[in-house]
mmCIF file of C-alpha atoms in Angstrom:
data_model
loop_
_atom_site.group_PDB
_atom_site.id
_atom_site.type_symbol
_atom_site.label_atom_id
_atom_site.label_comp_id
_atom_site.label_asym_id
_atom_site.label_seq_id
_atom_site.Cartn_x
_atom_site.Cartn_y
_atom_site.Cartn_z
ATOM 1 C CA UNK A 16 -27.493 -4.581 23.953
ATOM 2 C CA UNK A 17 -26.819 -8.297 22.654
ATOM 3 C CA UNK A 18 -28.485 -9.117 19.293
ATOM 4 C CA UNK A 19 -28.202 -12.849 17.954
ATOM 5 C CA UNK A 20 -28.357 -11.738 14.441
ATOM 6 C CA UNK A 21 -25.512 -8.767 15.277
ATOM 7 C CA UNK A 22 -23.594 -11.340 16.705
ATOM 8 C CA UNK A 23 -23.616 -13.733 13.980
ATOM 9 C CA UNK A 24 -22.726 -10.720 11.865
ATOM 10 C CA UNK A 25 -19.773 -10.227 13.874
ATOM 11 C CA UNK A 26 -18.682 -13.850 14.131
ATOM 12 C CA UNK A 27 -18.431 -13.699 10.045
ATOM 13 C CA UNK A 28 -16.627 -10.704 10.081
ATOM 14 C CA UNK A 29 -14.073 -12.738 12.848
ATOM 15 C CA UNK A 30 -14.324 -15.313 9.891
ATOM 16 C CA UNK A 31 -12.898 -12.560 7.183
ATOM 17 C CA UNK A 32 -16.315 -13.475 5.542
ATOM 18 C CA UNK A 33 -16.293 -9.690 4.958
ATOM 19 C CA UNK A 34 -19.657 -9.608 2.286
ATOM 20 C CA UNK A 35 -21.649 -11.939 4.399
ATOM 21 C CA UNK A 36 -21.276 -9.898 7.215
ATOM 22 C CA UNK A 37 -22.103 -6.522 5.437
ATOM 23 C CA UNK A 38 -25.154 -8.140 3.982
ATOM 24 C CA UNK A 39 -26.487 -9.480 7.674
ATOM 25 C CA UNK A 40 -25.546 -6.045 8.931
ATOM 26 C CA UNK A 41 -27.724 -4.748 6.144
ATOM 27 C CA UNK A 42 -30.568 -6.958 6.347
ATOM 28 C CA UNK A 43 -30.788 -6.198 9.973
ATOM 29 C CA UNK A 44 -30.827 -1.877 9.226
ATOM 30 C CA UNK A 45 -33.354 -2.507 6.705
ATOM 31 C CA UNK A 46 -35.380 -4.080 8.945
ATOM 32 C CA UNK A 47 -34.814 -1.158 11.741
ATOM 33 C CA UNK A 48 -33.814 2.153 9.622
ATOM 34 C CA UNK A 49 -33.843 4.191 13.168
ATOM 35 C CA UNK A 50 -31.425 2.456 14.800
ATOM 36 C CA UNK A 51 -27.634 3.466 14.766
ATOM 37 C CA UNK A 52 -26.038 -0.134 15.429
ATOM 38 C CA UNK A 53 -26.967 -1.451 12.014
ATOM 39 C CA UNK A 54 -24.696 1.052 9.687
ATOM 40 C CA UNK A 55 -22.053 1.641 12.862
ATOM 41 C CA UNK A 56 -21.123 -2.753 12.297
ATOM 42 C CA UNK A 57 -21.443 -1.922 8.742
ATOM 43 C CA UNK A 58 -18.719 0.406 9.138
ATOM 44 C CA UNK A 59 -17.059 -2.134 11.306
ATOM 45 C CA UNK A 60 -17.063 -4.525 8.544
ATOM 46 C CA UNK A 61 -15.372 -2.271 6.073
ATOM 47 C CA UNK A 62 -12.710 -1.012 8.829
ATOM 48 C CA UNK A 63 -11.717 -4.290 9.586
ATOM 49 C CA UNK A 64 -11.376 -5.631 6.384
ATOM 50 C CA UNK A 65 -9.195 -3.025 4.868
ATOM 51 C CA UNK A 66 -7.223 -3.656 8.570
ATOM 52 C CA UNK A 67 -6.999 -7.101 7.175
ATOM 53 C CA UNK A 68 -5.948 -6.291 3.346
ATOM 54 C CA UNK A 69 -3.321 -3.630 4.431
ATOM 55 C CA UNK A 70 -1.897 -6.237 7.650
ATOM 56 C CA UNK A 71 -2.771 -3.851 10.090
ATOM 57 C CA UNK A 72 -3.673 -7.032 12.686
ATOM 58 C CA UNK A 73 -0.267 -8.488 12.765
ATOM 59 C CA UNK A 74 2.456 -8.726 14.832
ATOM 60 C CA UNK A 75 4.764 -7.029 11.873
ATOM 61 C CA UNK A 76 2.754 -4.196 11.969
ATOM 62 C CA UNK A 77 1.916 -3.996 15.810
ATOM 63 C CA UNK A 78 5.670 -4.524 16.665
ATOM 64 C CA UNK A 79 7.232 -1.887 14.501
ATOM 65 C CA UNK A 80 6.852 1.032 16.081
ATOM 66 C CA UNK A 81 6.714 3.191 12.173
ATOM 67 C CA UNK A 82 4.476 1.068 10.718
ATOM 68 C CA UNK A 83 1.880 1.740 14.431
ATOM 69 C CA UNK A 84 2.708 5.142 14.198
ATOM 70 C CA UNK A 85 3.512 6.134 10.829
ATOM 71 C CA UNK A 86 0.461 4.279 9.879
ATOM 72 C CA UNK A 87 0.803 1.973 6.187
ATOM 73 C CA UNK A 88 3.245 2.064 3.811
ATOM 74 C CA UNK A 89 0.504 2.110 0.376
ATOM 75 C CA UNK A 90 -2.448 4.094 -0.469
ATOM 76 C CA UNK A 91 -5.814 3.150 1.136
ATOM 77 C CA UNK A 92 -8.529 1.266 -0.713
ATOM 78 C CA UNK A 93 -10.572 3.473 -1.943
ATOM 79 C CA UNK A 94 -13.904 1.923 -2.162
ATOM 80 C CA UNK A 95 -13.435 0.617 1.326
ATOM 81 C CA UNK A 96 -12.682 4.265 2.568
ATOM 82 C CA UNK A 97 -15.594 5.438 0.845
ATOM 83 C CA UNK A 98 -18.203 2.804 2.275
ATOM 84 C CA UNK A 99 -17.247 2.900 5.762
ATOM 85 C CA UNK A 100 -17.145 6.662 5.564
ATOM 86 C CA UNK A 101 -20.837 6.881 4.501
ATOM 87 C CA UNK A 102 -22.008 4.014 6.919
ATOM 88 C CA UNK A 103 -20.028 5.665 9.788
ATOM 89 C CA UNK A 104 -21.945 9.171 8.688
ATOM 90 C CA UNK A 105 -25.283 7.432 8.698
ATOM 91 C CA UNK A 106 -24.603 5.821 12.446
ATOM 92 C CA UNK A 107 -23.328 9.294 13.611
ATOM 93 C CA UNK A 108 -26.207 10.913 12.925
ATOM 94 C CA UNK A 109 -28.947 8.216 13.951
ATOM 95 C CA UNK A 110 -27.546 8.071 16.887
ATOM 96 C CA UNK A 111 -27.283 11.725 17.657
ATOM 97 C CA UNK A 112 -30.673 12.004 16.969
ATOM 98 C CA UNK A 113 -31.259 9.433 19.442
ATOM 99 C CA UNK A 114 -29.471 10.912 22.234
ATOM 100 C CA UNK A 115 -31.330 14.120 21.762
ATOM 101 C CA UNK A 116 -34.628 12.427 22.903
ATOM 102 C CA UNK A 117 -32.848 9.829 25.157
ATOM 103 C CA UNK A 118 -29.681 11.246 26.085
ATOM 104 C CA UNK A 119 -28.759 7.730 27.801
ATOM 105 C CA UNK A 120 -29.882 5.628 25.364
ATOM 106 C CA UNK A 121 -27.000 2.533 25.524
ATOM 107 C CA UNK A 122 -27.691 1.382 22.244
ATOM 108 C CA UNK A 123 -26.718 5.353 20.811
ATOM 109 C CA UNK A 124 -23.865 6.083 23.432
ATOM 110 C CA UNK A 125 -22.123 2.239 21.891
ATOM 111 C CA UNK A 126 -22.709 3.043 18.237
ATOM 112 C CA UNK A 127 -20.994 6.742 18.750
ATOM 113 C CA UNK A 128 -18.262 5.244 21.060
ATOM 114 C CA UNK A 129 -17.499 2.627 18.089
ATOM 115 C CA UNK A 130 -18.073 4.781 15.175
ATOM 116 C CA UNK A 131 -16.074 7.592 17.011
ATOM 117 C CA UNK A 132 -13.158 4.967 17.710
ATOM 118 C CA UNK A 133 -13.056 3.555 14.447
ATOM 119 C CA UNK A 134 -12.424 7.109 13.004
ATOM 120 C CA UNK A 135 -9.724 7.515 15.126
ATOM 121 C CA UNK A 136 -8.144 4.235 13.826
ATOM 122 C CA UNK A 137 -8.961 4.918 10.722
ATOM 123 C CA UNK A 138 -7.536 8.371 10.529
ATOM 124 C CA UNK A 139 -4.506 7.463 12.442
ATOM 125 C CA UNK A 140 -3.510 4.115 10.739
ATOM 126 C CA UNK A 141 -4.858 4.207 7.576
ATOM 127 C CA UNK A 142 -5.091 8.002 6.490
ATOM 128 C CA UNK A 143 -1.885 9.076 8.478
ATOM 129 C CA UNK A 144 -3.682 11.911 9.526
ATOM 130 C CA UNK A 145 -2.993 11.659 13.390
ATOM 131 C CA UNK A 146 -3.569 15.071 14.481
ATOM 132 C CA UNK A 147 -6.713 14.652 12.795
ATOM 133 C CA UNK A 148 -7.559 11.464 14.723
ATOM 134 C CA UNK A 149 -7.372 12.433 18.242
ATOM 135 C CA UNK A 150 -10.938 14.910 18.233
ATOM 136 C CA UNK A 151 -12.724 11.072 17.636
ATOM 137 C CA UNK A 152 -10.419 9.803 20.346
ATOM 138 C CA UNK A 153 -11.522 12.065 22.620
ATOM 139 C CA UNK A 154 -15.196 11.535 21.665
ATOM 140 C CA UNK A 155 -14.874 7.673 21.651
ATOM 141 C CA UNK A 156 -13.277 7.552 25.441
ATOM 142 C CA UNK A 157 -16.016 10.583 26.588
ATOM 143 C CA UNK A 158 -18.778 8.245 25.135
ATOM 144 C CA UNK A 159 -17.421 4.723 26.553
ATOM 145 C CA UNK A 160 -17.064 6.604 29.529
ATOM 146 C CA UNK A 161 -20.748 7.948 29.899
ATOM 147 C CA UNK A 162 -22.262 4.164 28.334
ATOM 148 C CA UNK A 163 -20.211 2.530 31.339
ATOM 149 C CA UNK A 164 -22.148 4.944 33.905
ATOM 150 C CA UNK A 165 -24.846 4.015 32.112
ATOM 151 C CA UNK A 166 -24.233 0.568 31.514
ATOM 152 C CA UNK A 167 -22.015 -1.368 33.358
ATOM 153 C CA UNK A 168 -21.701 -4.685 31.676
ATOM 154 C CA UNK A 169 -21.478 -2.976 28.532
ATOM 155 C CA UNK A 170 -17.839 -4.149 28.657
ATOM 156 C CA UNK A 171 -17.458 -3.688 24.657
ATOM 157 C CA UNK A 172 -17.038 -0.233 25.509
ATOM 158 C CA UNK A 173 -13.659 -1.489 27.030
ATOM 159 C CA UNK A 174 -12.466 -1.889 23.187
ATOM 160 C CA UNK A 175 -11.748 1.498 22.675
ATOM 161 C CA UNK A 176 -10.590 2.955 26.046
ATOM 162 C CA UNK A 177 -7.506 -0.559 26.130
ATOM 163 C CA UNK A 178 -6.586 0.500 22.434
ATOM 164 C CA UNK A 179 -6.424 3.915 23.093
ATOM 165 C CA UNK A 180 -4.769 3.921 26.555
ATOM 166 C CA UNK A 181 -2.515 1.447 25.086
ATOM 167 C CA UNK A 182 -1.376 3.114 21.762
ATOM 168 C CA UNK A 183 -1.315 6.484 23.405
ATOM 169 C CA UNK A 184 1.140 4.877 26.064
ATOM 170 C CA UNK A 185 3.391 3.915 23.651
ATOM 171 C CA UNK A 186 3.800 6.711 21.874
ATOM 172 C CA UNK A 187 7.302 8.839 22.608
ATOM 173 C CA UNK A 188 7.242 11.100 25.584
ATOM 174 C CA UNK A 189 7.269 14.269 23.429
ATOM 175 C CA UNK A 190 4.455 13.011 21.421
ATOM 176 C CA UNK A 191 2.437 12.138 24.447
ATOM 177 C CA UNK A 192 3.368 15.674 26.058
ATOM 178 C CA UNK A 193 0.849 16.999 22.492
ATOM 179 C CA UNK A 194 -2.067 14.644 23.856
ATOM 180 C CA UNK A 195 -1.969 15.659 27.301
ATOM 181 C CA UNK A 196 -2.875 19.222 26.112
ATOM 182 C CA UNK A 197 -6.083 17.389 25.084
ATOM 183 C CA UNK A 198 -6.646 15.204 28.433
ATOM 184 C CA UNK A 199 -5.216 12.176 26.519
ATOM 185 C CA UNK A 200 -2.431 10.902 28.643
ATOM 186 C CA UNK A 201 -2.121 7.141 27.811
ATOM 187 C CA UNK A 202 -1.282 4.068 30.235
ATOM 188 C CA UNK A 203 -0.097 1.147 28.644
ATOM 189 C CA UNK A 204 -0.949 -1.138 31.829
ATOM 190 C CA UNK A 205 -4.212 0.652 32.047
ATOM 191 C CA UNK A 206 -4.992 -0.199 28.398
ATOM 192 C CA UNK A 207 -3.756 -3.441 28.660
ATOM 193 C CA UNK A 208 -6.443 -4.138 31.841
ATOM 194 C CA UNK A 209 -9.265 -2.665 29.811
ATOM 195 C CA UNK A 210 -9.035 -5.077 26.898
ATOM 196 C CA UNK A 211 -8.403 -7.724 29.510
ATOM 197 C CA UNK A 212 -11.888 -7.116 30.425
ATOM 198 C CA UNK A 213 -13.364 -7.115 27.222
ATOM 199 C CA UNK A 214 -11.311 -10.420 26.358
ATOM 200 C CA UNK A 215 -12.490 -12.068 28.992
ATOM 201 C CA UNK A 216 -16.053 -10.926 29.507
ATOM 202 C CA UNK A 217 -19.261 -12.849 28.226
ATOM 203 C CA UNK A 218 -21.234 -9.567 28.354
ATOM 204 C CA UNK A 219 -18.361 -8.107 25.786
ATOM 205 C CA UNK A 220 -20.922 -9.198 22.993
ATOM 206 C CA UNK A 221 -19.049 -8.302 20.096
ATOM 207 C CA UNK A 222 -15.767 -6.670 20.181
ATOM 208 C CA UNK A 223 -14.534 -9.448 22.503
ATOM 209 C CA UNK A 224 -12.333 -11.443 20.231
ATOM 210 C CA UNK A 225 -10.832 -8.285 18.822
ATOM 211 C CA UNK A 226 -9.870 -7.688 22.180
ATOM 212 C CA UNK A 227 -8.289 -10.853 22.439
ATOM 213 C CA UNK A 228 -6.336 -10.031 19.291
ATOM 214 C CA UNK A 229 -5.500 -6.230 20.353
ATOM 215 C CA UNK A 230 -4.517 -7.950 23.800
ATOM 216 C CA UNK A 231 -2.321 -10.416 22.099
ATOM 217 C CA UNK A 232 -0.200 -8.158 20.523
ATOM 218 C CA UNK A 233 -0.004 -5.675 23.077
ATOM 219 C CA UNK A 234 1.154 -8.706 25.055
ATOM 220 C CA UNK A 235 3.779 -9.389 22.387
ATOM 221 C CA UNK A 236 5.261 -5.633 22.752
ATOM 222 C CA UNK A 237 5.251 -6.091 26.103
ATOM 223 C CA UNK A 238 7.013 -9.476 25.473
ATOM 224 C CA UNK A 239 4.441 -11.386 27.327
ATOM 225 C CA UNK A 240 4.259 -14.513 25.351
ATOM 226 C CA UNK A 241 2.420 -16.543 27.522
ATOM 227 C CA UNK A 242 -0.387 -13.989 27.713
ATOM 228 C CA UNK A 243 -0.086 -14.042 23.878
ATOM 229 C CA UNK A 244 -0.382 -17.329 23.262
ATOM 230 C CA UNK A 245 -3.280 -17.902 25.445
ATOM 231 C CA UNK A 246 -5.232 -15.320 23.811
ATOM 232 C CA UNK A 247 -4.137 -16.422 19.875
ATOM 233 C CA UNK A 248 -5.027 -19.707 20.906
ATOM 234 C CA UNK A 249 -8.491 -18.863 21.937
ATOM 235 C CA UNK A 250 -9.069 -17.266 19.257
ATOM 236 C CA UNK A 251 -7.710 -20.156 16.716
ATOM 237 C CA UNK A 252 -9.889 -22.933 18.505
ATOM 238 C CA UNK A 253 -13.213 -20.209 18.319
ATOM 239 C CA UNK A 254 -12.484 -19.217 14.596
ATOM 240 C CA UNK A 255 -10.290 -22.416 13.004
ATOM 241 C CA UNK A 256 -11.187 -21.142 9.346
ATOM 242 C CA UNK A 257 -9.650 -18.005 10.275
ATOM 243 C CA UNK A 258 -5.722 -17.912 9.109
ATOM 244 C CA UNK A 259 -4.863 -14.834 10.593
ATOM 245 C CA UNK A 260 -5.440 -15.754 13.982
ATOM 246 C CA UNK A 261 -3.137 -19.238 13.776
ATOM 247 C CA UNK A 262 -0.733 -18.063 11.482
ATOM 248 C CA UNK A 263 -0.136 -15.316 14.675
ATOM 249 C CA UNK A 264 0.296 -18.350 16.889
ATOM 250 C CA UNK A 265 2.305 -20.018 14.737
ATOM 251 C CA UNK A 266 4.902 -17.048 14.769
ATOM 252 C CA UNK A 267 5.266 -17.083 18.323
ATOM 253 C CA UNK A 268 4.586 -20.866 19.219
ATOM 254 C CA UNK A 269 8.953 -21.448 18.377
ATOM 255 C CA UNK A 270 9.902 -18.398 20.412
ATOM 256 C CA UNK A 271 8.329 -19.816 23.765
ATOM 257 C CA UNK A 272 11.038 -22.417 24.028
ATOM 258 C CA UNK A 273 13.099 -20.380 24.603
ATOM 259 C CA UNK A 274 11.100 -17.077 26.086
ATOM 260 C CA UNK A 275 10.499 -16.284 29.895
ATOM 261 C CA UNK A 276 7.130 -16.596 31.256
ATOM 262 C CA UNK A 277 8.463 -13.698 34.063
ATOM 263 C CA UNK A 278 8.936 -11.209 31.465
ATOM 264 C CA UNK A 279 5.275 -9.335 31.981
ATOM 265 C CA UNK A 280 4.977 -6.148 31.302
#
């Protein structure tokens, strides 16, 4: 599943060198119009940079619980919406196609578990639609499920089960009792383990320093600042031209002095 020319697609987008990325995402579906992993990053690319624009991957966002429920305060972009909603489209159905012919394809059951997974977020953070979000829930954990039978080290899979069990689990009890109906229960320990994986995994091709950074601030809700720290600064010394990523560790770096190292969640 590893691609050097994905992966240096992915390390721009960890850059915030959102156009560069798109166009190496591009060059690469151009090159392979069959294949569902070449519009499913594009999608990625457009997700995470209105993520970026709207401060979706901060600590202010991640720790107030009606901003990471109640999803952002403004409108979304609109041209952002609209590309990632036609690349997401065009992985969906190249990879459905695939699936019909090869219904264990890895390469298919990844790009529908991502593109599935980035709905959800997208619906649920971005759109406020929540209700709306939790069908591509549900079809993001089936499918990371089923490419983990498949697949074993395919530990980016482990992306969108440790965000989902994580974000479901902190959700209020009442709203929690709605997912259950729908075989979404949430475990906030359980999500935390699954990004754990991904963060630390060399076979987590892609997704693994966003599961650093979703593991970071899950960490900081959990007020685990050591766990925090280690991840933000992991991230700082892979991506230094990234500010996102120190100015998070700089938030937390005057708190330690004064924060336990036994408070775990």
């Amino acid at each position: 599943m590893s691609d050097p020319e994905l992966g240096a697609g992915f390390r721009l987008l960890y850059e915030l060198k959102f156009d560069e990325a798109r166009e190496r995402f591009a060059k690469w579906e151009q090159a392979r119009p069959s294949e569902p992993l070449g519009p499913a990053f594009e999608a990625a690319s457009d997700l995470f940079e209105e993520f970026y624009r709207k401060g979706v991957l901060t600590s202010e966002f991640f720790l107030d619980d009606k901003s990471l429920f109640g999803g952002i305060k403004d409108k979304p972009d609109a041209p952002l919406e609209r590309q990632f909603a036609s690349a997401a489209q065009r992985a969906e159905k190249l990879a459905r196609r695939r699936l019909e012919n090869k219904p264990k394809d890895p390469d298919a059951l990844f790009a529908l578990t991502l593109v599935e997974g980035m709905q959800a977020d997208d619906l649920f953070l971005i759109q406020k639609r929540q209700l709306e979000s939790l069908r591509h829930l549900r079809e993001a954990d089936r499918n990371a499920r089923i490419l983990l039978e498949v697949a074993p080290d395919a530990r980016d899979a482990y992306v969108a089960l440790g965000a989902a069990n994580y974000i479901i689990g902190c959700l209020p009890r009442y709203k929690r009792a709605m997912l259950w109906i729908g075989g979404l229960r949430g475990d906030k320990a359980l999500g935390m383990q699954q990004l754990a994986r991904a963060a630390s995994s060399e076979h987590a091709h892609y997704l693994r320093p966003y599961a650093r950074l979703m593991l970071a601030l899950a960490a900081l809700r959990e007020r685990n600042s050591d766990l925090a720290r280690q991840e933000l600064q992991e991230l700082t010394r892979e991506f230094p031209e990234n500010p996102l990523f120190a100015k998070e560790l700089a938030k937390i770096t005057p708190s330690m002095r004064g924060a336990s190292s036994h408070d775990r969640p």
